[in-house]
Amino acid sequence: MRLSDYFLPTLKEAPREAEIVSHRLMLRAGMIKQQAAGIYSWLPLGLKVMRKVEQIVREEQNRAGAVEVLMPTIQSADLWRESGRYDDYGKEMLRIEDRHERPMLFGPTNEEMITDIFRSYVRSYKDLPLNLYHIQWKFRDEVRPRFGVMRGREFLMKDAYSFDIDEASSRAAYYRMFVSYLRTFDRLGVTAIPMRADTGPIGGDLSHEFLILADTGESEVFCHANMLSRAVPGSDVDYSNDALIAGIVEDWTSGYARTDEMHDNELWQEVAEDDRVQARGIEVGHIFHFGTKYSEPMGAKVAGPDGKDVPVQMGSYGIGPSRVVAALIEASHDDAGIIWPASVAPFDVSLINLRQGDEATDAACVTLHGDLMTSGLDVLYDDTDNRAGGKFALADLIGVPWQLIVGPRGLKEGKVELKNRASGEREEISMESARNVLETWRVDMRARYGG
RNA sequence: CGGGGCAUGGCGCAGUCUGGUAGCGCACCUGGUUUGGGACCAGGGGGUCGCAAGUUCGAAUCUUGCUGCCCCGACCA
């Protein structure tokens, strides 16, 4: 992509209202535009990153056996009356009326609707287990939206719902999602720690929040140091092996890891002092089992092996891709801008032409641009006639993994400069070597994060 | 929902106290000189000063009401 053909409205100074670093950087890098409190347009660069996040989430859901559907954003109030939540949900639910004065609502979540889909079609335990998910915009009329897309009113959420005949198989379904979340966040290039969460009235141990550590996180977290470096299951993990999956969850939940809400000081004291990590975290995922909370009142029943109907056991599993984008920035940036994990970077390479209009430099850039694209690399070619400093600043700001810098001075020696955004390392090498380094990186990256 | 703050070209701000018809930096347009870490010179375009009433000869400025947005706290993917 040539920058001169792209739409990348960057800002030198962030608007005053943006306080936290991810919000400031998203505005400055031209990723989002605020339209109202907690409501944003996604501009090309931001959309590109969010789509990559979404795709990784999707692939890992599919791998774990979940099946994608798409439910509407607008729902009828009737369904919510069945579960009793139409009255319970309160002002956070955006209620609207259609032209026939029928009460509708903009969905804050989809338990009711998915339960309705399930009960419409599934009659037998033989069709279980079943896990349906979708990735759709939600609206929650937060009292105080803040921090940009981190706590917006409108946000994108992947929500999966599992259906099982009994508690044991529901637990297995929960564990599969647990493991798929480990893999998802690993592929997103970030360490997300599962933490025991409040299960509410259902009780039990089946609710976890996944938190990314970042100084600006909203929750205080306490965990054992070894939670930060545990090996994540590979893409070949066998989701059909319940014992194996349970073992992974067992391993990941054996160490102490809790948010301030669930913190237990007595247990905390049992952790060796050197192993205690106290930090701040951003909640990016939440999974829980809720049994028959919706299936019972809504009549989602299936026939068991004995021919008798039983209400189905359910769980739900959420990840907010729009929030994840901001959380990744919170977790990875420096004074100059964003430092994207390779797997979600909007481009792989910023190709910087230091002297637009110079015949040899232009030609070298066009050649490199074509070659890199042929190698499967996504390149943003800065072909504008801005000065070098401005181009460097822009490349640093948008944070793509590599900067390939081409100018007449280097070209005289047959050299270009390759800079790694994360490490800051740079080297002057031949065009051929630069292509090789980038090609090798792409292959490694695909192997590491490609799933 | 309690507490605090802000609203003036696209962005950042000054001007408001003490009323006299709007200014600076960046960005943008034209021309020229430049070009390896956010250039320089010259010229230029763009603002019903959040909205509505009121006071006044005259309101960005004073008064009243409203709206929007942000921050802190209680709640949430």
Coordinates of C-alpha atoms (C1' of nucleotides) in Angstrom, one line a residue:
Chain A
M1 CA 0.0 0.0 0.0
R2 CA 1.3 3.4 -0.9
L3 CA 0.8 5.9 1.9
S4 CA -0.2 8.5 -0.7
D5 CA -3.2 6.4 -1.6
Y6 CA -4.1 5.4 1.9
F7 CA -6.2 7.2 4.5
L8 CA -4.1 7.7 7.6
P9 CA -5.0 10.9 9.4
T10 CA -2.4 11.2 12.1
L11 CA -2.1 13.9 14.7
K12 CA 1.0 15.5 16.1
E13 CA -0.8 16.3 19.3
A14 CA -3.5 14.2 20.9
P15 CA -6.8 15.9 21.7
R16 CA -7.0 17.0 25.3
E17 CA -9.7 14.6 26.4
A18 CA -7.5 11.6 25.7
E19 CA -5.8 10.7 29.0
I20 CA -4.4 7.2 28.8
V21 CA -1.6 6.2 26.5
S22 CA -3.6 3.7 24.3
H23 CA -6.3 6.3 23.7
R24 CA -3.8 9.0 22.9
L25 CA -1.8 6.7 20.5
M26 CA -4.9 5.4 18.8
L27 CA -6.1 8.9 18.1
R28 CA -2.6 10.1 17.0
A29 CA -2.1 7.1 14.8
G30 CA -5.4 7.7 13.1
M31 CA -6.9 4.4 14.2
I32 CA -10.2 5.7 15.6
K33 CA -12.4 8.8 15.7
Q34 CA -14.7 9.5 18.6
Q35 CA -18.3 10.1 17.5
A36 CA -20.0 10.4 20.9
A37 CA -19.1 9.4 24.5
G38 CA -17.9 5.8 24.3
I39 CA -18.8 5.4 20.6
Y40 CA -16.1 5.3 17.9
S41 CA -15.5 5.1 14.2
W42 CA -12.7 2.7 13.2
L43 CA -10.4 4.2 10.6
P44 CA -8.4 2.0 8.3
L45 CA -5.4 1.4 10.4
G46 CA -7.4 0.6 13.6
L47 CA -9.8 -1.5 11.7
K48 CA -7.0 -3.5 10.1
V49 CA -5.6 -4.4 13.6
M50 CA -9.0 -5.2 15.0
R51 CA -9.7 -7.5 12.1
K52 CA -6.5 -9.4 12.7
V53 CA -7.4 -9.8 16.4
E54 CA -10.8 -10.9 15.4
Q55 CA -9.4 -13.5 13.0
I56 CA -7.1 -15.0 15.5
V57 CA -10.0 -15.3 18.0
R58 CA -12.1 -16.9 15.3
E59 CA -9.5 -19.4 14.3
E60 CA -8.9 -20.5 17.9
Q61 CA -12.6 -20.8 18.6
N62 CA -13.0 -23.0 15.5
R63 CA -10.0 -25.1 16.5
A64 CA -11.6 -25.7 19.9
G65 CA -14.8 -26.9 18.3
A66 CA -17.0 -23.8 18.5
V67 CA -19.2 -23.0 15.5
E68 CA -19.7 -19.5 14.3
V69 CA -23.1 -17.9 13.8
L70 CA -24.1 -14.2 13.6
M71 CA -26.9 -12.9 15.7
P72 CA -28.4 -9.4 15.2
T73 CA -27.5 -6.3 17.3
I74 CA -31.2 -5.5 17.7
Q75 CA -33.3 -7.8 19.8
S76 CA -36.9 -8.0 20.8
A77 CA -37.8 -7.3 24.4
D78 CA -39.9 -10.4 24.6
L79 CA -37.0 -12.8 24.8
W80 CA -35.6 -10.8 27.7
R81 CA -38.9 -11.0 29.5
E82 CA -38.6 -14.7 29.4
S83 CA -35.3 -14.8 31.3
G84 CA -36.5 -12.0 33.6
R85 CA -33.6 -9.8 32.6
Y86 CA -35.7 -7.2 30.8
D87 CA -36.4 -5.7 34.2
D88 CA -33.2 -6.7 35.9
Y89 CA -30.7 -5.3 33.4
G90 CA -31.6 -1.7 34.3
K91 CA -30.4 1.4 32.6
E92 CA -27.3 -0.2 31.1
M93 CA -29.5 -1.7 28.4
L94 CA -30.3 0.7 25.6
R95 CA -34.1 0.3 25.0
I96 CA -35.7 1.5 21.8
E97 CA -39.0 1.3 20.1
D98 CA -39.8 0.4 16.5
R99 CA -42.4 2.2 14.4
H100 CA -45.1 -0.1 15.7
E101 CA -44.1 0.9 19.2
R102 CA -42.9 -2.6 19.9
P103 CA -40.2 -2.6 22.6
M104 CA -36.8 -3.5 21.2
L105 CA -33.3 -3.3 22.6
F106 CA -29.7 -3.0 21.4
G107 CA -28.1 -6.3 22.6
P108 CA -25.7 -5.9 25.5
T109 CA -25.1 -9.7 25.3
N110 CA -26.8 -12.7 23.8
E111 CA -27.6 -15.5 26.3
E112 CA -31.3 -15.2 25.6
M113 CA -31.1 -15.2 21.9
I114 CA -28.6 -18.1 21.7
T115 CA -30.8 -20.1 24.1
D116 CA -33.8 -19.4 21.8
I117 CA -31.8 -20.6 18.8
F118 CA -30.8 -23.7 20.7
R119 CA -34.3 -24.6 21.9
S120 CA -35.7 -24.1 18.4
Y121 CA -33.6 -26.9 16.9
V122 CA -31.9 -29.2 19.4
R123 CA -34.0 -31.9 21.0
S124 CA -31.5 -34.7 21.9
Y125 CA -28.4 -35.2 24.0
K126 CA -27.0 -36.8 20.9
D127 CA -26.5 -33.4 19.3
L128 CA -24.4 -32.3 22.2
P129 CA -21.9 -31.0 23.0
L130 CA -22.5 -27.8 21.1
N131 CA -20.7 -24.5 21.3
L132 CA -22.0 -21.6 19.2
Y133 CA -20.3 -18.2 19.0
H134 CA -20.5 -15.0 17.2
I135 CA -18.4 -11.8 16.9
Q136 CA -20.8 -8.9 17.0
W137 CA -21.2 -5.3 18.3
K138 CA -22.7 -4.9 21.7
F139 CA -24.0 -1.9 23.4
R140 CA -24.0 -1.2 27.1
D141 CA -25.0 2.2 28.2
E142 CA -22.2 2.6 30.7
V143 CA -22.7 5.4 33.3
R144 CA -19.2 6.6 32.6
P145 CA -17.5 5.4 29.4
R146 CA -13.8 6.2 29.4
F147 CA -10.3 5.4 28.2
G148 CA -11.3 5.4 24.5
V149 CA -12.3 2.0 23.2
M150 CA -11.1 0.3 26.4
R151 CA -14.4 1.1 28.0
G152 CA -16.7 2.1 25.3
R153 CA -20.5 1.9 25.2
E154 CA -20.4 0.2 21.8
F155 CA -17.8 -2.5 21.6
L156 CA -17.0 -5.6 19.6
M157 CA -17.3 -8.9 21.5
K158 CA -16.8 -12.5 20.7
D159 CA -19.2 -14.4 22.8
A160 CA -19.4 -18.2 22.8
Y161 CA -22.1 -20.3 24.4
S162 CA -21.7 -24.0 25.3
F163 CA -24.5 -26.5 25.7
D164 CA -24.1 -29.8 27.4
I165 CA -26.2 -32.6 28.9
D166 CA -24.7 -32.7 32.3
E167 CA -22.3 -30.8 34.6
A168 CA -19.3 -33.0 33.8
S169 CA -19.5 -32.5 30.1
S170 CA -20.2 -28.8 30.7
R171 CA -17.0 -28.6 32.7
A172 CA -15.1 -30.2 29.8
A173 CA -16.6 -27.6 27.5
Y174 CA -15.5 -24.9 29.9
Y175 CA -12.0 -26.3 29.9
R176 CA -11.8 -26.4 26.2
M177 CA -12.6 -22.7 26.1
F178 CA -10.0 -22.1 28.8
V179 CA -7.3 -23.7 26.7
S180 CA -8.5 -21.9 23.6
Y181 CA -8.1 -18.6 25.4
L182 CA -4.6 -19.4 26.4
R183 CA -3.8 -20.1 22.8
T184 CA -5.7 -17.0 21.6
F185 CA -3.8 -14.6 23.8
D186 CA -0.5 -16.3 23.1
R187 CA -1.1 -15.8 19.3
L188 CA -2.0 -12.2 20.0
G189 CA 1.5 -11.8 21.2
V190 CA 0.7 -11.0 24.8
T191 CA 0.7 -12.7 28.2
A192 CA -2.8 -13.0 29.6
I193 CA -3.1 -14.6 33.0
P194 CA -6.2 -16.6 33.9
M195 CA -7.5 -15.5 37.3
R196 CA -10.1 -17.0 39.5
A197 CA -13.2 -14.9 39.3
D198 CA -16.4 -14.5 41.2
T199 CA -19.0 -17.1 40.1
G200 CA -21.9 -15.2 41.6
P201 CA -25.0 -17.2 42.7
I202 CA -24.0 -20.4 40.8
G203 CA -20.9 -21.0 42.9
G204 CA -18.1 -23.5 42.1
D205 CA -14.7 -22.8 40.5
L206 CA -15.9 -22.3 37.0
S207 CA -15.2 -18.7 36.3
H208 CA -12.0 -17.1 35.2
E209 CA -11.0 -13.7 33.9
F210 CA -8.0 -13.3 31.6
L211 CA -5.9 -10.3 32.3
I212 CA -3.1 -8.6 30.4
L213 CA -0.5 -7.0 32.7
A214 CA -0.1 -3.3 32.1
D215 CA 0.6 -0.4 34.4
T216 CA -2.6 1.4 33.5
G217 CA -4.8 -1.7 34.1
E218 CA -8.0 -1.1 36.1
S219 CA -7.6 -4.1 38.4
E220 CA -5.0 -4.9 40.9
V221 CA -3.7 -8.4 40.4
F222 CA -1.7 -10.8 42.6
C223 CA -0.1 -13.9 41.1
H224 CA 2.8 -16.3 41.4
A225 CA 5.7 -15.4 39.3
N226 CA 5.6 -18.7 37.4
M227 CA 2.2 -17.7 35.9
L228 CA 4.1 -15.3 33.7
S229 CA 6.2 -17.8 31.9
R230 CA 4.1 -21.0 31.6
A231 CA 4.2 -22.8 28.3
V232 CA 1.1 -22.4 26.2
P233 CA -0.3 -25.5 24.5
G234 CA 0.6 -25.7 20.8
S235 CA -1.7 -25.7 17.8
D236 CA -1.7 -29.5 17.8
V237 CA -3.4 -29.6 21.2
D238 CA -6.0 -32.4 21.1
Y239 CA -9.3 -30.8 22.1
S240 CA -11.1 -34.2 21.9
N241 CA -9.0 -35.5 24.8
D242 CA -10.9 -34.4 27.9
A243 CA -8.3 -35.7 30.3
L244 CA -5.5 -33.9 28.5
I245 CA -7.4 -30.6 28.4
A246 CA -8.4 -30.9 32.1
G247 CA -4.7 -31.5 32.9
I248 CA -3.7 -28.3 31.2
V249 CA -6.3 -26.3 33.1
E250 CA -5.3 -28.0 36.3
D251 CA -1.7 -26.9 35.7
W252 CA -2.7 -23.3 34.8
T253 CA -4.9 -23.0 37.8
S254 CA -2.6 -24.5 40.4
G255 CA -0.6 -21.4 41.1
Y256 CA -2.0 -18.3 42.9
A257 CA -3.5 -15.8 40.5
R258 CA -6.3 -13.5 41.6
T259 CA -7.6 -10.0 41.1
D260 CA -8.2 -7.7 44.1
E261 CA -11.8 -8.8 44.1
M262 CA -11.0 -12.4 44.9
H263 CA -7.7 -11.8 46.7
D264 CA -7.2 -14.0 49.7
N265 CA -4.4 -12.7 51.9
E266 CA -3.9 -16.0 53.8
L267 CA -3.3 -18.0 50.6
W268 CA -1.2 -15.2 49.3
Q269 CA 1.1 -15.4 52.3
E270 CA 1.8 -19.1 51.4
V271 CA 3.4 -17.9 48.2
A272 CA 7.2 -17.4 48.7
E273 CA 7.9 -13.7 48.9
D274 CA 10.3 -13.7 46.0
D275 CA 7.6 -15.3 43.8
R276 CA 4.9 -12.8 44.6
V277 CA 4.0 -10.6 41.7
Q278 CA 1.7 -7.7 42.4
A279 CA 0.7 -5.6 39.3
R280 CA -2.1 -4.1 37.4
G281 CA -4.1 -5.8 34.7
I282 CA -6.7 -5.2 32.0
E283 CA -9.5 -7.8 31.7
V284 CA -9.6 -9.0 28.1
G285 CA -11.5 -12.2 28.5
H286 CA -14.1 -13.7 30.9
I287 CA -15.4 -17.2 30.9
F288 CA -18.1 -18.8 33.1
H289 CA -20.4 -21.7 33.6
F290 CA -23.9 -20.8 34.6
G291 CA -25.7 -24.1 34.5
T292 CA -29.4 -23.8 33.8
K293 CA -29.8 -20.1 34.6
Y294 CA -31.3 -19.4 31.1
S295 CA -32.2 -22.9 29.9
E296 CA -34.6 -23.5 32.8
P297 CA -36.8 -20.4 32.5
M298 CA -36.6 -20.4 28.7
G299 CA -37.3 -24.1 28.3
A300 CA -34.1 -25.2 26.5
K301 CA -34.4 -28.9 27.2
V302 CA -33.0 -32.0 25.5
A303 CA -33.9 -35.6 25.9
G304 CA -31.3 -37.6 27.8
P305 CA -30.4 -41.3 27.2
D306 CA -33.3 -42.3 29.4
G307 CA -35.7 -40.4 27.1
K308 CA -36.5 -37.7 29.7
D309 CA -36.1 -34.0 29.1
V310 CA -33.5 -32.1 31.1
P311 CA -32.6 -28.4 31.0
V312 CA -29.3 -28.0 29.2
Q313 CA -26.1 -26.9 31.0
M314 CA -24.7 -23.7 29.7
G315 CA -21.5 -21.6 29.9
S316 CA -20.5 -18.4 28.2
Y317 CA -17.1 -17.2 27.0
G318 CA -16.3 -13.6 26.1
I319 CA -13.4 -11.7 24.5
G320 CA -13.6 -8.1 23.4
P321 CA -11.5 -7.6 20.3
S322 CA -12.0 -3.8 20.3
R323 CA -10.7 -3.7 23.9
V324 CA -7.9 -6.1 23.1
V325 CA -6.6 -3.6 20.5
A326 CA -6.2 -0.9 23.2
A327 CA -4.9 -3.4 25.8
L328 CA -2.2 -4.5 23.4
I329 CA -1.1 -0.9 23.1
E330 CA -1.1 -0.4 26.8
A331 CA 1.1 -3.4 27.2
S332 CA 3.5 -2.5 24.3
H333 CA 4.5 1.0 23.5
D334 CA 7.3 3.6 24.1
D335 CA 7.6 7.3 23.9
A336 CA 7.6 7.3 20.1
G337 CA 4.5 5.3 19.7
I338 CA 3.0 1.8 19.4
I339 CA 5.0 -1.4 19.2
W340 CA 2.7 -4.0 17.7
P341 CA 3.0 -7.7 18.3
A342 CA 3.9 -9.2 14.9
S343 CA 0.7 -11.2 14.6
V344 CA -1.7 -8.2 14.7
A345 CA 0.5 -5.4 13.3
P346 CA -1.4 -3.4 10.6
F347 CA 1.6 -3.9 8.3
D348 CA 4.7 -5.9 8.4
V349 CA 7.1 -3.3 7.0
S350 CA 7.2 0.5 6.7
L351 CA 9.2 1.2 3.5
I352 CA 10.6 4.7 3.9
N353 CA 11.8 6.6 0.8
L354 CA 14.1 9.3 2.1
R355 CA 14.2 11.2 -1.1
Q356 CA 11.0 11.0 -3.0
G357 CA 11.5 12.2 -6.5
D358 CA 15.1 11.0 -6.7
E359 CA 15.1 8.6 -9.7
A360 CA 17.4 5.9 -8.2
T361 CA 15.8 6.0 -4.8
D362 CA 12.2 5.8 -6.2
A363 CA 13.2 2.9 -8.4
A364 CA 14.8 1.0 -5.5
C365 CA 11.7 1.5 -3.4
V366 CA 9.3 0.4 -6.1
T367 CA 11.4 -2.7 -6.7
L368 CA 11.6 -3.5 -2.9
H369 CA 7.9 -2.8 -2.5
G370 CA 7.0 -5.3 -5.3
D371 CA 9.5 -7.9 -4.1
L372 CA 8.3 -7.8 -0.5
M373 CA 4.7 -8.0 -1.5
T374 CA 5.5 -11.0 -3.6
S375 CA 7.1 -12.6 -0.6
G376 CA 3.7 -12.2 1.2
L377 CA 4.7 -9.2 3.3
D378 CA 2.3 -6.4 3.9
V379 CA 4.2 -3.2 3.2
L380 CA 3.2 0.4 3.8
Y381 CA 5.3 2.4 1.3
D382 CA 5.8 6.0 2.5
D383 CA 6.0 7.6 -0.9
T384 CA 5.0 11.1 0.3
D385 CA 7.3 14.0 -0.1
N386 CA 7.6 14.6 3.6
R387 CA 11.1 15.0 5.1
A388 CA 13.0 12.1 6.6
G389 CA 12.3 13.1 10.2
G390 CA 8.6 13.1 9.7
K391 CA 8.6 9.7 8.0
F392 CA 10.6 8.2 10.8
A393 CA 8.3 9.7 13.4
L394 CA 5.3 8.3 11.5
A395 CA 6.8 4.8 11.2
D396 CA 7.6 4.8 14.9
L397 CA 4.1 6.1 15.8
I398 CA 2.2 3.4 13.9
G399 CA 4.6 0.8 15.3
V400 CA 4.9 -1.8 12.5
P401 CA 7.6 -4.4 13.2
W402 CA 10.1 -3.3 10.6
Q403 CA 11.3 -0.1 8.9
L404 CA 13.1 -0.4 5.7
I405 CA 14.9 2.9 5.0
V406 CA 16.0 3.7 1.5
G407 CA 18.0 6.9 0.6
P408 CA 20.4 8.0 -2.1
R409 CA 23.4 8.0 0.4
G410 CA 23.1 4.4 1.2
L411 CA 22.2 3.3 -2.3
K412 CA 25.5 4.6 -3.5
E413 CA 27.1 1.9 -1.5
G414 CA 24.3 -0.5 -2.5
K415 CA 22.9 -0.4 1.1
V416 CA 19.6 0.1 2.7
E417 CA 18.8 0.4 6.4
L418 CA 16.7 -2.1 8.2
K419 CA 15.3 -1.1 11.6
N420 CA 13.5 -3.3 14.1
R421 CA 10.8 -1.2 15.8
A422 CA 10.7 -3.2 19.1
S423 CA 14.4 -3.5 19.7
G424 CA 15.5 -0.3 18.0
E425 CA 18.3 -2.2 16.3
R426 CA 19.3 -1.1 12.9
E427 CA 21.7 -2.4 10.3
E428 CA 22.9 -1.2 6.9
I429 CA 22.7 -4.2 4.5
S430 CA 22.2 -4.9 0.9
M431 CA 18.7 -4.9 -0.6
E432 CA 19.1 -8.6 -1.1
S433 CA 20.0 -9.3 2.6
A434 CA 17.1 -7.1 3.7
R435 CA 14.7 -9.1 1.6
N436 CA 16.1 -12.3 3.1
V437 CA 15.9 -11.1 6.7
L438 CA 12.3 -10.0 6.2
E439 CA 11.4 -13.2 4.4
T440 CA 12.9 -15.3 7.2
W441 CA 11.1 -13.3 9.8
R442 CA 7.8 -13.8 8.0
V443 CA 8.3 -17.5 7.9
D444 CA 9.3 -17.6 11.6
M445 CA 6.4 -15.4 12.6
R446 CA 3.9 -17.5 10.7
A447 CA 5.3 -20.6 12.5
R448 CA 5.2 -18.9 15.8
Y449 CA 1.9 -17.1 15.7
G450 CA 0.1 -18.3 12.6
G451 CA -1.5 -21.2 14.5
Chain B
rC1 C1' -25.2 8.3 40.1
rG2 C1' -22.1 11.7 43.7
rG3 C1' -17.7 15.2 43.1
rG4 C1' -14.7 18.3 39.9
rG5 C1' -13.4 20.6 35.1
rC6 C1' -13.7 22.1 30.0
rA7 C1' -16.3 24.0 25.4
rU8 C1' -12.8 29.9 20.7
rG9 C1' -10.6 27.3 12.4
rG10 C1' -8.7 20.1 11.7
rC11 C1' -5.3 19.6 16.5
rG12 C1' -3.0 22.3 20.7
rC13 C1' -3.9 27.0 23.0
rA14 C1' -4.3 32.7 24.2
rG15 C1' -8.2 36.3 24.6
rU16 C1' -13.2 36.2 29.3
rC17 C1' -11.5 38.8 35.4
rU18 C1' -11.8 44.8 33.4
rG19 C1' -17.7 44.2 27.1
rG20 C1' -15.5 47.8 21.6
rU21 C1' -16.6 43.1 16.5
rA22 C1' -11.0 37.3 17.1
rG23 C1' -5.3 35.9 17.6
rC24 C1' -0.8 32.4 18.0
rG25 C1' 1.7 27.5 17.0
rC26 C1' 1.0 23.2 14.2
rA27 C1' -1.8 21.3 10.0
rC28 C1' -3.7 22.9 4.9
rC29 C1' -3.2 25.7 -0.3
rU30 C1' 0.4 28.5 -4.0
rG31 C1' 5.4 29.7 -5.5
rG32 C1' 10.6 29.3 -4.4
rU33 C1' 15.0 27.4 -1.9
rU34 C1' 15.8 22.8 0.5
rU35 C1' 16.1 17.4 1.8
rG36 C1' 19.5 11.0 6.2
rG37 C1' 15.6 12.1 12.6
rG38 C1' 9.1 16.5 12.7
rA39 C1' 13.3 22.6 7.2
rC40 C1' 13.2 27.9 5.6
rC41 C1' 11.3 32.3 2.9
rA42 C1' 7.1 34.8 0.6
rG43 C1' 2.0 34.8 -0.2
rG44 C1' -3.0 32.6 0.9
rG45 C1' -7.6 30.1 2.6
rG46 C1' -10.4 28.6 6.7
rG47 C1' -13.9 30.4 12.8
rU48 C1' -22.5 31.8 13.3
rC49 C1' -16.3 31.8 19.8
rG50 C1' -21.3 24.6 22.0
rC51 C1' -26.9 26.1 21.8
rA52 C1' -30.9 29.5 23.4
rA53 C1' -32.8 33.5 25.7
rG54 C1' -31.5 38.1 28.4
rU55 C1' -28.7 42.8 29.8
rU56 C1' -26.3 46.6 26.7
rC57 C1' -25.5 51.6 21.7
rG58 C1' -22.3 47.2 21.4
rA59 C1' -21.3 40.3 24.1
rA60 C1' -16.2 35.1 22.8
rU61 C1' -16.3 38.3 27.3
rC62 C1' -21.8 39.8 31.9
rU63 C1' -26.7 36.9 33.6
rU64 C1' -30.0 32.6 33.2
rG65 C1' -31.3 28.0 31.2
rC66 C1' -29.8 23.9 28.2
rU67 C1' -26.5 20.5 25.6
rG68 C1' -22.0 18.0 24.7
rC69 C1' -17.3 16.2 26.3
rC70 C1' -13.4 14.9 29.9
rC71 C1' -11.4 13.5 34.8
rC72 C1' -11.9 11.2 40.1
rG73 C1' -15.1 7.7 42.8
rA74 C1' -19.1 3.5 43.1
rC75 C1' -20.3 -0.5 38.7
rC76 C1' -18.7 -3.4 34.1
rA77 C1' -16.1 -7.6 28.0

